[in-house]
Short mmCIF file of C-alpha atoms in Angstrom, two decimals:
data_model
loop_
_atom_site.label_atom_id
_atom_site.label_comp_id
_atom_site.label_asym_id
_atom_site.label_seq_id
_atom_site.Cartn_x
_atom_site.Cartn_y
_atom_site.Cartn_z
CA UNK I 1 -10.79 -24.57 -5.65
CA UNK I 2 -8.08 -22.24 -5.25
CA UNK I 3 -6.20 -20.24 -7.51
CA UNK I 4 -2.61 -20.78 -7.35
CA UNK I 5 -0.43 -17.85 -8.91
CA UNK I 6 3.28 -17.64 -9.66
CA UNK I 7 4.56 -14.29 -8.90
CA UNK I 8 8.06 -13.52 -11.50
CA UNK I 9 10.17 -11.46 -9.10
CA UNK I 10 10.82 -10.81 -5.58
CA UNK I 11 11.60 -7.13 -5.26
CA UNK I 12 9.16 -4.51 -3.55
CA UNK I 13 6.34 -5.54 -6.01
CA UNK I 14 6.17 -9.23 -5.85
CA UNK I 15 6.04 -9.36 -2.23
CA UNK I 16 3.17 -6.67 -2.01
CA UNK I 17 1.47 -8.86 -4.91
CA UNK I 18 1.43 -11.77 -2.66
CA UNK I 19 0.07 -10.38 0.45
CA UNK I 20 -2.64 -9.15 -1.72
CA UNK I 21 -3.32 -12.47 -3.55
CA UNK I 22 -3.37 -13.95 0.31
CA UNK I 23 -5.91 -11.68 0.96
CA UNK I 24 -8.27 -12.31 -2.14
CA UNK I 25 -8.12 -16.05 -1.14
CA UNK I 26 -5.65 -16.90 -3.77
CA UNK I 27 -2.37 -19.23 -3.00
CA UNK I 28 0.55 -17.03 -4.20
CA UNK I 29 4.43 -18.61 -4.90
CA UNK I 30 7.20 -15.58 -5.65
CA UNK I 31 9.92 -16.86 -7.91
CA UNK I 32 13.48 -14.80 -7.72
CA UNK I 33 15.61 -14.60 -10.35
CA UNK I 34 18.93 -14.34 -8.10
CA UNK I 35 20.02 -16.61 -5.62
CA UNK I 36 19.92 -14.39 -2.61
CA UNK I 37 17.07 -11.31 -1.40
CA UNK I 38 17.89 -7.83 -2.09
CA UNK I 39 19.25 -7.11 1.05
CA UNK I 40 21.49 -3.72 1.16
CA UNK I 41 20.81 -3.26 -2.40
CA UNK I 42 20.30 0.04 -3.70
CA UNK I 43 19.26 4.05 -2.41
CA UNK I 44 16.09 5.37 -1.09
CA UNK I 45 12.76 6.51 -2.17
CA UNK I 46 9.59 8.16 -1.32
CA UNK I 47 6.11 6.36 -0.73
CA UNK I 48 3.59 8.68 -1.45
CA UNK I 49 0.56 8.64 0.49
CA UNK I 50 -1.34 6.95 -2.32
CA UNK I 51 1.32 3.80 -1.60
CA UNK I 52 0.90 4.26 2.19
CA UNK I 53 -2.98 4.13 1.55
CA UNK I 54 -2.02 0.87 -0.48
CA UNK I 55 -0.32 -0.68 2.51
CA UNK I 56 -2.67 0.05 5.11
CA UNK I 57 -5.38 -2.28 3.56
CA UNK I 58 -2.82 -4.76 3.68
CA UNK I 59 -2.00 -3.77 7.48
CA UNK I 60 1.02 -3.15 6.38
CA UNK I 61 1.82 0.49 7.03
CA UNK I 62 2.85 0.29 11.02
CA UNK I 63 5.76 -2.07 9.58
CA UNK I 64 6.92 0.81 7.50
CA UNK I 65 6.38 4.01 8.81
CA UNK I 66 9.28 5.07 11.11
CA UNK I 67 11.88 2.91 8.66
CA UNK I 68 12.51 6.26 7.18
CA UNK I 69 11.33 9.82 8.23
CA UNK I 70 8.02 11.89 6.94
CA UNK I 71 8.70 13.79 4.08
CA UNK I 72 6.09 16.18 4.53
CA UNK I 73 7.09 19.67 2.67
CA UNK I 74 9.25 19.73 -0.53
CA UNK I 75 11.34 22.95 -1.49
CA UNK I 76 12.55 24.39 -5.04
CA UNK I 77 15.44 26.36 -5.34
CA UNK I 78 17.76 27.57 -8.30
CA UNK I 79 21.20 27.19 -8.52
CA UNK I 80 21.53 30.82 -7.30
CA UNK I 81 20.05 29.66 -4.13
CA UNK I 82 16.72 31.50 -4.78
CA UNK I 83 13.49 29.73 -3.72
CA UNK I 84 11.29 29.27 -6.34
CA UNK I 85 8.46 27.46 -4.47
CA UNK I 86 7.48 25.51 -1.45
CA UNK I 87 4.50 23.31 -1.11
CA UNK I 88 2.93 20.20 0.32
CA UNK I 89 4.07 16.73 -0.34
CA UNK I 90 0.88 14.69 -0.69
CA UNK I 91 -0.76 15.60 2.58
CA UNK I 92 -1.75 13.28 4.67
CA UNK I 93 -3.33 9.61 4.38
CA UNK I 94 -6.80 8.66 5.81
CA UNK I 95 -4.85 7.80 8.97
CA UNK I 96 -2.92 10.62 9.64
CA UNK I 97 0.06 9.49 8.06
CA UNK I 98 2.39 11.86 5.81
CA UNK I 99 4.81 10.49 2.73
CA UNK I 100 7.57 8.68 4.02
CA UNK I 101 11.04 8.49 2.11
CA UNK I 102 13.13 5.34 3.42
CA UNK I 103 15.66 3.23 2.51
CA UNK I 104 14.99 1.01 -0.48
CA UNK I 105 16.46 -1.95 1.36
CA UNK I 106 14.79 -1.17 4.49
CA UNK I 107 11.47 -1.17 2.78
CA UNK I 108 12.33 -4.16 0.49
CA UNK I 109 13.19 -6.80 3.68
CA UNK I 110 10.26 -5.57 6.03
CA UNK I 111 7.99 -6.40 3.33
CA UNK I 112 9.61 -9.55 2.23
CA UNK I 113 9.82 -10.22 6.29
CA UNK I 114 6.37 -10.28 6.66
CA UNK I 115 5.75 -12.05 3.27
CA UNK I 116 7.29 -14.92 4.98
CA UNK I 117 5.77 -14.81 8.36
CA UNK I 118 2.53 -14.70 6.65
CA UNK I 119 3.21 -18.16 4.98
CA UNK I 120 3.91 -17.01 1.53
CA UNK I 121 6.80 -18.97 -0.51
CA UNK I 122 9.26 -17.49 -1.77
CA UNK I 123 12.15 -19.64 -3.92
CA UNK I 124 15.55 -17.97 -5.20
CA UNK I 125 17.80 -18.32 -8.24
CA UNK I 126 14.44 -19.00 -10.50
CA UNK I 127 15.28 -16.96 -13.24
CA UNK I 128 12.15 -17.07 -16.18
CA UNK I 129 13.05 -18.61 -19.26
CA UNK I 130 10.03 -19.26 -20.93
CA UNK I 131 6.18 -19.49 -20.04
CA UNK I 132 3.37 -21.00 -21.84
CA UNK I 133 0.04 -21.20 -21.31
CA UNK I 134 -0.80 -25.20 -21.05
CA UNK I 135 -4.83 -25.84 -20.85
CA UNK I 136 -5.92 -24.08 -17.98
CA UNK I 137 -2.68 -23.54 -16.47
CA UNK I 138 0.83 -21.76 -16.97
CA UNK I 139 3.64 -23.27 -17.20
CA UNK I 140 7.02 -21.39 -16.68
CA UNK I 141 9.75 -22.53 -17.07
CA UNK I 142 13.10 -21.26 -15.28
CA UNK I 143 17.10 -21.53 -16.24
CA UNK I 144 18.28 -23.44 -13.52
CA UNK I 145 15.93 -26.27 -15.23
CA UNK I 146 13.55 -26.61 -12.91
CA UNK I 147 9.67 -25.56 -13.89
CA UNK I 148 6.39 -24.57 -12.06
CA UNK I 149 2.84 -24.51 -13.21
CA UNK I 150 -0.28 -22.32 -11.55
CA UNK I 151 -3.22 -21.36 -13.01
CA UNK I 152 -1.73 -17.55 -13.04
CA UNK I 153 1.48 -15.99 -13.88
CA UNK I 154 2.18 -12.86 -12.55
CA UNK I 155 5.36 -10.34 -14.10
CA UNK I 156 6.51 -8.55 -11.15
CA UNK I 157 9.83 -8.55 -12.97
CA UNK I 158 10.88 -5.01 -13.52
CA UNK I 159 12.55 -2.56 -16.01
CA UNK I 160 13.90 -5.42 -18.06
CA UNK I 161 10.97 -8.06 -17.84
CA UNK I 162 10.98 -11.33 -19.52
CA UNK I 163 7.12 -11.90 -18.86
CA UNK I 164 6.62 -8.47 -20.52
CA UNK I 165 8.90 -10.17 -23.73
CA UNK I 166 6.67 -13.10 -23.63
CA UNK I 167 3.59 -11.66 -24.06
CA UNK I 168 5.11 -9.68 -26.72
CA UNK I 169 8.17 -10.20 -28.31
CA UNK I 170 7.80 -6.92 -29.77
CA UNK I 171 7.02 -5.04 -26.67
CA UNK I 172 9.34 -1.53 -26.31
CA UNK I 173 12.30 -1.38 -24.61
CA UNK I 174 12.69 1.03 -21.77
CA UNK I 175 13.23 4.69 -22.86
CA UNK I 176 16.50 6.32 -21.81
CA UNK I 177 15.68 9.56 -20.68
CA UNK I 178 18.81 11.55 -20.65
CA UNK I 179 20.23 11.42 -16.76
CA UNK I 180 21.63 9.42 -14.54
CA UNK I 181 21.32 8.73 -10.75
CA UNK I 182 23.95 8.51 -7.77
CA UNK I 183 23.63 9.69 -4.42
CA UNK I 184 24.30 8.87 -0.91
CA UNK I 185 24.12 9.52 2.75
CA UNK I 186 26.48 11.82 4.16
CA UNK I 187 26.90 12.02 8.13
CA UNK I 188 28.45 14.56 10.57
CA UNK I 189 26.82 17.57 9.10
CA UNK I 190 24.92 19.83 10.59
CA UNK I 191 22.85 21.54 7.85
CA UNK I 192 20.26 23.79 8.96
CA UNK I 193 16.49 22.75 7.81
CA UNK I 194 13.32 21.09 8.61
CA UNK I 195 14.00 16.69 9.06
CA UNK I 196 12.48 15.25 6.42
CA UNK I 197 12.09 18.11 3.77
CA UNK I 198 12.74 17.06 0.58
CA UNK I 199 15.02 20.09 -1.01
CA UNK I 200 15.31 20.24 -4.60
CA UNK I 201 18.24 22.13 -6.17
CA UNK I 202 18.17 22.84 -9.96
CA UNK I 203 21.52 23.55 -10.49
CA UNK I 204 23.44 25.32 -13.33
CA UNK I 205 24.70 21.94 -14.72
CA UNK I 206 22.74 19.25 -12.43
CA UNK I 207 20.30 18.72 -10.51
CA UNK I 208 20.65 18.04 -6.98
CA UNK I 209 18.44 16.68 -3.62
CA UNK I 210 18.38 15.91 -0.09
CA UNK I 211 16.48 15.27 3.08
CA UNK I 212 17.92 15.90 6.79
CA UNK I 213 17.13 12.88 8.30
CA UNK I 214 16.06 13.17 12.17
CA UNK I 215 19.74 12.02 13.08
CA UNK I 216 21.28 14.96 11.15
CA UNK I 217 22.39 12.78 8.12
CA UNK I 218 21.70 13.56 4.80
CA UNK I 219 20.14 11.75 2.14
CA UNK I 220 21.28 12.50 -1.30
CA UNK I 221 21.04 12.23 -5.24
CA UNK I 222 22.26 13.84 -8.13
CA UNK I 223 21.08 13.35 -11.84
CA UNK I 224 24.20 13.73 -14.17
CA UNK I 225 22.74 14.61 -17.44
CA UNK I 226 24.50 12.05 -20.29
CA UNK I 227 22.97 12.74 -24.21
CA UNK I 228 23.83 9.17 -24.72
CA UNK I 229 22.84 5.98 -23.07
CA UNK I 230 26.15 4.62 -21.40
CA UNK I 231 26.63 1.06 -21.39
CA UNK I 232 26.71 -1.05 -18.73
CA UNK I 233 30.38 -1.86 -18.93
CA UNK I 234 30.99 2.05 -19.37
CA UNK I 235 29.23 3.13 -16.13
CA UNK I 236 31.07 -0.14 -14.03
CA UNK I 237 34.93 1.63 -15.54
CA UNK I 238 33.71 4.75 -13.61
CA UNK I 239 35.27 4.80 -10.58
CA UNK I 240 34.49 6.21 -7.57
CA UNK I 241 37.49 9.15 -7.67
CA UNK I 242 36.12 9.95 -10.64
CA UNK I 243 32.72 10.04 -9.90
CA UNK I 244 33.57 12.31 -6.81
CA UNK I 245 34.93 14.34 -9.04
CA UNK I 246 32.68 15.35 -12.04
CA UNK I 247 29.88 16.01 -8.97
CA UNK I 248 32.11 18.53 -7.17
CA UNK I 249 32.90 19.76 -10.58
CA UNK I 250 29.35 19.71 -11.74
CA UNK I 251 27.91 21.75 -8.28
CA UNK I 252 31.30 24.45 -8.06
CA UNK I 253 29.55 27.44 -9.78
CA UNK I 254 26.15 26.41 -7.48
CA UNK I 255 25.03 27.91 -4.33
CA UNK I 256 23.47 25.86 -1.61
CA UNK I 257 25.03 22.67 0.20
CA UNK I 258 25.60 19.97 -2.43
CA UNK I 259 30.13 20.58 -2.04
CA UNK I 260 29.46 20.14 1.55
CA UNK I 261 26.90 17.08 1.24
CA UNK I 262 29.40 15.45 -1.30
CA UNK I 263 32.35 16.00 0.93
CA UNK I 264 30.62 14.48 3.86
CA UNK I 265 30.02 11.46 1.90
CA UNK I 266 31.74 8.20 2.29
CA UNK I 267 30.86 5.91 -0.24
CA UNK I 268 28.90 7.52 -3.15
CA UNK I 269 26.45 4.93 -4.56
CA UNK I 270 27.49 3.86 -8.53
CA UNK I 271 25.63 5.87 -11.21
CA UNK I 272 23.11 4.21 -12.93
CA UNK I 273 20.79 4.99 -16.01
CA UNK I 274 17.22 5.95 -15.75
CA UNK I 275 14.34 4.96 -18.16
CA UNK I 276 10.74 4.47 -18.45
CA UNK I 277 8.53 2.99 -20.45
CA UNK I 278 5.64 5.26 -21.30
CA UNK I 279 3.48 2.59 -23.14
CA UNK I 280 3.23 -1.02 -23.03
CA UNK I 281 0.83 -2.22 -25.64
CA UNK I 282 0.44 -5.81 -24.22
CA UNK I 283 -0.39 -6.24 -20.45
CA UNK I 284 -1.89 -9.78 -20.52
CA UNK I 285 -3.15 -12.64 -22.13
CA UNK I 286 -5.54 -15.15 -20.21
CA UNK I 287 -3.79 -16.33 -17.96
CA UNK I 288 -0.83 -14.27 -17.90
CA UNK I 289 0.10 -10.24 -17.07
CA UNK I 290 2.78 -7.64 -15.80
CA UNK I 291 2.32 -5.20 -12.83
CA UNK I 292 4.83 -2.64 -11.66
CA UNK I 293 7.69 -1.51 -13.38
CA UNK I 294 7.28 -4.18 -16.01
CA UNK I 295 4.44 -2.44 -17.36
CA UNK I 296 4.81 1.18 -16.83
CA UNK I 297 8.39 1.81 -15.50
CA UNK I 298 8.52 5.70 -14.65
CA UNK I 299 11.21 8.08 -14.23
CA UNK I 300 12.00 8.54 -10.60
CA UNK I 301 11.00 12.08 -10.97
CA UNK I 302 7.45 11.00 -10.39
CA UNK I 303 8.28 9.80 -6.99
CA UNK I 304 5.51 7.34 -7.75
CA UNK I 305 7.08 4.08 -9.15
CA UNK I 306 6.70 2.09 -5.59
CA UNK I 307 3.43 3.62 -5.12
CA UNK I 308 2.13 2.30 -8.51
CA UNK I 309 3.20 -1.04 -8.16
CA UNK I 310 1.53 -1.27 -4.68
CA UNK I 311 -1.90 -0.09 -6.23
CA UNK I 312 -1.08 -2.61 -9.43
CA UNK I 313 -1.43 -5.35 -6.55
CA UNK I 314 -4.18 -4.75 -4.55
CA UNK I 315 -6.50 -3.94 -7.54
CA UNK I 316 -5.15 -6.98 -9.40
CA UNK I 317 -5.88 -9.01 -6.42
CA UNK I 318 -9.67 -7.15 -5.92
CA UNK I 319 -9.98 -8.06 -9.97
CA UNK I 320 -9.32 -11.54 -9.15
CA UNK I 321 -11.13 -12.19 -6.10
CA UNK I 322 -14.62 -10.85 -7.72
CA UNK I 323 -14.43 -12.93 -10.83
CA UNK I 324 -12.58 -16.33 -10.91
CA UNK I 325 -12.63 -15.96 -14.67
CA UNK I 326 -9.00 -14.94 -14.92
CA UNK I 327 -9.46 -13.67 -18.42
CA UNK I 328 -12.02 -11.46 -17.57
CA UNK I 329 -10.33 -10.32 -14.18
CA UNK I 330 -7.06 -9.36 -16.10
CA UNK I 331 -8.97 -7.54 -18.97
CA UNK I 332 -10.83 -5.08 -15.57
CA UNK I 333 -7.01 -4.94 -14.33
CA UNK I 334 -5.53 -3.49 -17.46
CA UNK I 335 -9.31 -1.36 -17.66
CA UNK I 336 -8.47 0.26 -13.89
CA UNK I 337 -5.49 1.08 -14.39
CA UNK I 338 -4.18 2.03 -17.75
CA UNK I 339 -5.12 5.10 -17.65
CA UNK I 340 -3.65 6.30 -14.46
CA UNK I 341 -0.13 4.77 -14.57
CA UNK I 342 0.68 6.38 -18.39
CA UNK I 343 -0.41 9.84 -16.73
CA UNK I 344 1.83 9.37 -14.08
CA UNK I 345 4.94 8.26 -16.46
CA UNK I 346 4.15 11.43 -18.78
CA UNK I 347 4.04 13.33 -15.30
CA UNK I 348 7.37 12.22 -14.24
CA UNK I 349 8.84 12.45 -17.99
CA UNK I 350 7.71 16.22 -17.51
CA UNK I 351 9.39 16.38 -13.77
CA UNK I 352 12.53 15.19 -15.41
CA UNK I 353 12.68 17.06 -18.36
CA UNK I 354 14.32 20.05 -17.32
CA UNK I 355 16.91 18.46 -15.15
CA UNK I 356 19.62 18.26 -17.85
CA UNK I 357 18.85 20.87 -21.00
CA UNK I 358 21.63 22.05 -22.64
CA UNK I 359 22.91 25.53 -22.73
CA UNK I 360 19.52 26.72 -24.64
CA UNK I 361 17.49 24.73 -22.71
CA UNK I 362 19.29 26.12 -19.46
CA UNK I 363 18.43 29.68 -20.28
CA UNK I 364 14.12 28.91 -20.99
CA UNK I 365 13.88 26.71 -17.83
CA UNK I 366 15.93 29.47 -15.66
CA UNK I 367 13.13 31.82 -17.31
CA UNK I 368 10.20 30.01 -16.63
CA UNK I 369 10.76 27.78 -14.17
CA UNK I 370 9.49 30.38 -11.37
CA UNK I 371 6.45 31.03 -12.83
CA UNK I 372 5.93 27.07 -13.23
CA UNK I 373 7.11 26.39 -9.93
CA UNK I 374 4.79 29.00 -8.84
CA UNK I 375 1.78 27.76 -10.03
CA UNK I 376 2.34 23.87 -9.02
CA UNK I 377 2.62 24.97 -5.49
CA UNK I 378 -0.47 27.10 -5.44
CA UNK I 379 -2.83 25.05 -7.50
CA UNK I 380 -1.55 21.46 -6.14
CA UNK I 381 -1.91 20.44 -9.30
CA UNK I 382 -0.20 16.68 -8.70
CA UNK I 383 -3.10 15.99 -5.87
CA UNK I 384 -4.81 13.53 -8.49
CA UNK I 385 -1.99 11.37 -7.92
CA UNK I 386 -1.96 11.10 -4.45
CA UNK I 387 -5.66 11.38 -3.35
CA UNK I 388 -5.84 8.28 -5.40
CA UNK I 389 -7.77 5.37 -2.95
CA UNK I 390 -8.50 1.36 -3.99
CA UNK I 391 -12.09 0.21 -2.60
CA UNK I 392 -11.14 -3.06 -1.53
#
């Protein structure tokens, strides 16, 4: 008989999540809170090789590679301009392959593309109310008043998960870590540098990045620090003059290109706030569990948070295929990867962490940050993250 599992959200994990469940032999349905696909919605990010590895035993990385550009080599550099290290972005994948950074749209509809040519269902506006397990099945239950019932539930739901609330009404909210994000893509420039680097500029009062893409634009972000967690309504009253102008402010007394990138820049993407969560007591009950964000959100610092959700798929859907007891397959799920995705969070809590400091803070990490810098790039200390490889 086949297992039929209900997939809650239809972002970058869910339709990963349901190629996977294909290929375990399961019969997957994605459920999408809004009425419409993320289409032209949001920035960019890196996949790191570990996600690339991910995709490729989905035959799924030719559809992705070339969306973006390699992002082979990242660079460190002070707001004085001075480089404080250089080093190698995740090597390369078993097939040759380096990290690619893309568009998050891009990667979102390619993968939600082939979700659909490969059968899968996907239905919009099927926001989660409420789910309960019901015998041997779950029954969820959705705010347009329509239900469904499978013999799984899956929370591919995100930062602000209702399956995770569910499971446990007294499961944490998401951490507010101190910055927020903008960014951008800025054209007609002709900045000199290797395509695809990503440069990393801790400046005197923000931090700042970019990557040359092969056309000569530029792909951008800043990380505002903010002490205290802006409301939603606060960062919509922002407008865009203004936001223009606390960056140019923020980057005057900084050497290095970020004036010139922000000049260049049309539209400047709306701030937003970044969390994680670094521990989610409840992952599952027996028929129920959360992947992705909705169990370990990270801080983008980690460059990891796609990557992790594509591993949370494939070794959910390994878990499930070699043991049909779906209680005992979620229980080896949580046991495989637990351990992992908290070390990544506290890894990207600890990239993050000196983004922002105040004026004390400013003068340690201007202090030390060479010698730290120093030693990541000669050690490779973060290759545990992305030598990481699923036997499927």
């Amino acid at each position: 008989m086949t297992i039929t599992v209900s997939i809650i959200g239809g972002g970058i994990a869910g339709p990963v999540t349901a190629m996977a469940m294909q290929r375990a032999g399961l019969d997957p349905v994605v459920y999408e809170a809004h009425d419409h696909g993320a289409d032209g919605v949001g920035a960019f990010l890196t996949l790191a090789t570990n996600g690339l590895e991910g995709l490729h035993l989905l035959d799924l990385d030719r559809q992705v590679t070339g969306l973006g550009m390699d992002t082979r080599r990242m660079r460190i550099v002070s707001g004085s301009g001075k480089q404080l290290a250089e080093f190698d972005n995740g090597g390369l994948t078993s097939f040759g392959t380096p990290s690619q950074t893309l568009r998050r749209a891009d990667l979102y509809r390619t993968l939600r593309d082939e979700a659909l040519r490969r059968g899968v269902r996907i239905e919009y506006g099927k926001q989660l109310r409420d789910a309960r397990l019901d015998g041997d099945r779950v029954h969820a239950d959705f705010t347009d008043g329509t239900s469904a019932d499978g013999d799984l539930l899956v929370g591919a739901d995100g930062l602000r998960s209702r399956t995770r609330s569910i499971l446990d009404p007294h499961a944490p909210d998401p951490r507010y870590l101190g910055l927020l994000n903008t960014g951008g893509f800025a054209t007609g420039l002709a900045l000199d540098g290797e395509p695809g680097a990503a440069h990393f500029h801790f400046g005197k009062r923000c931090f700042f990045g970019y990557l040359i893409h092969p056309s000569g634009d530029v792909w951008w972000f800043a990380n505002p620090g903010r002490r205290t967690e802006p409301t939603a309504g606060e960062l919509a009253s922002i407008t865009p003059e203004q936001q223009r102008t606390e960056l140019t402010e923020l980057f005057s007394r900084d050497a290095g290109p970020a004036l010139q990138i922000i000049d260049a820049t049309e539209h400047i993407i709306r701030s937003w706030s970044t969390y994680d969560l670094p521990t989610v007591p409840t992952w599952r009950n027996e028929r129920m569990v959360i992947i992705g964000d909705a169990a370990h959100a990270t801080s983008p610092s980690s460059g990891q948070g796609a990557s992790m959700a594509i591993e949370d798929a494939l070794v959910l859907a390994r878990c499930l295929r070699d043991n049909r007891d779906t209680a005992v397959a979620l229980a080896a799920y949580e046991t495989a990867r637990r351990t992992r995705v908290e070390r990544i969070v506290a890894q990207g809590r600890r990239n993050g962490s000196g983004k922002a400091p105040g004026p004390v803070g400013r003068v340690i990490r201007d202090l030390t940050l060479p010698t730290v810098m120093r030693m990541v790039g000669r050690r490779d200390s973060l290759r545990w993250m992305y030598d990481y490889r699923i036997e499927w």
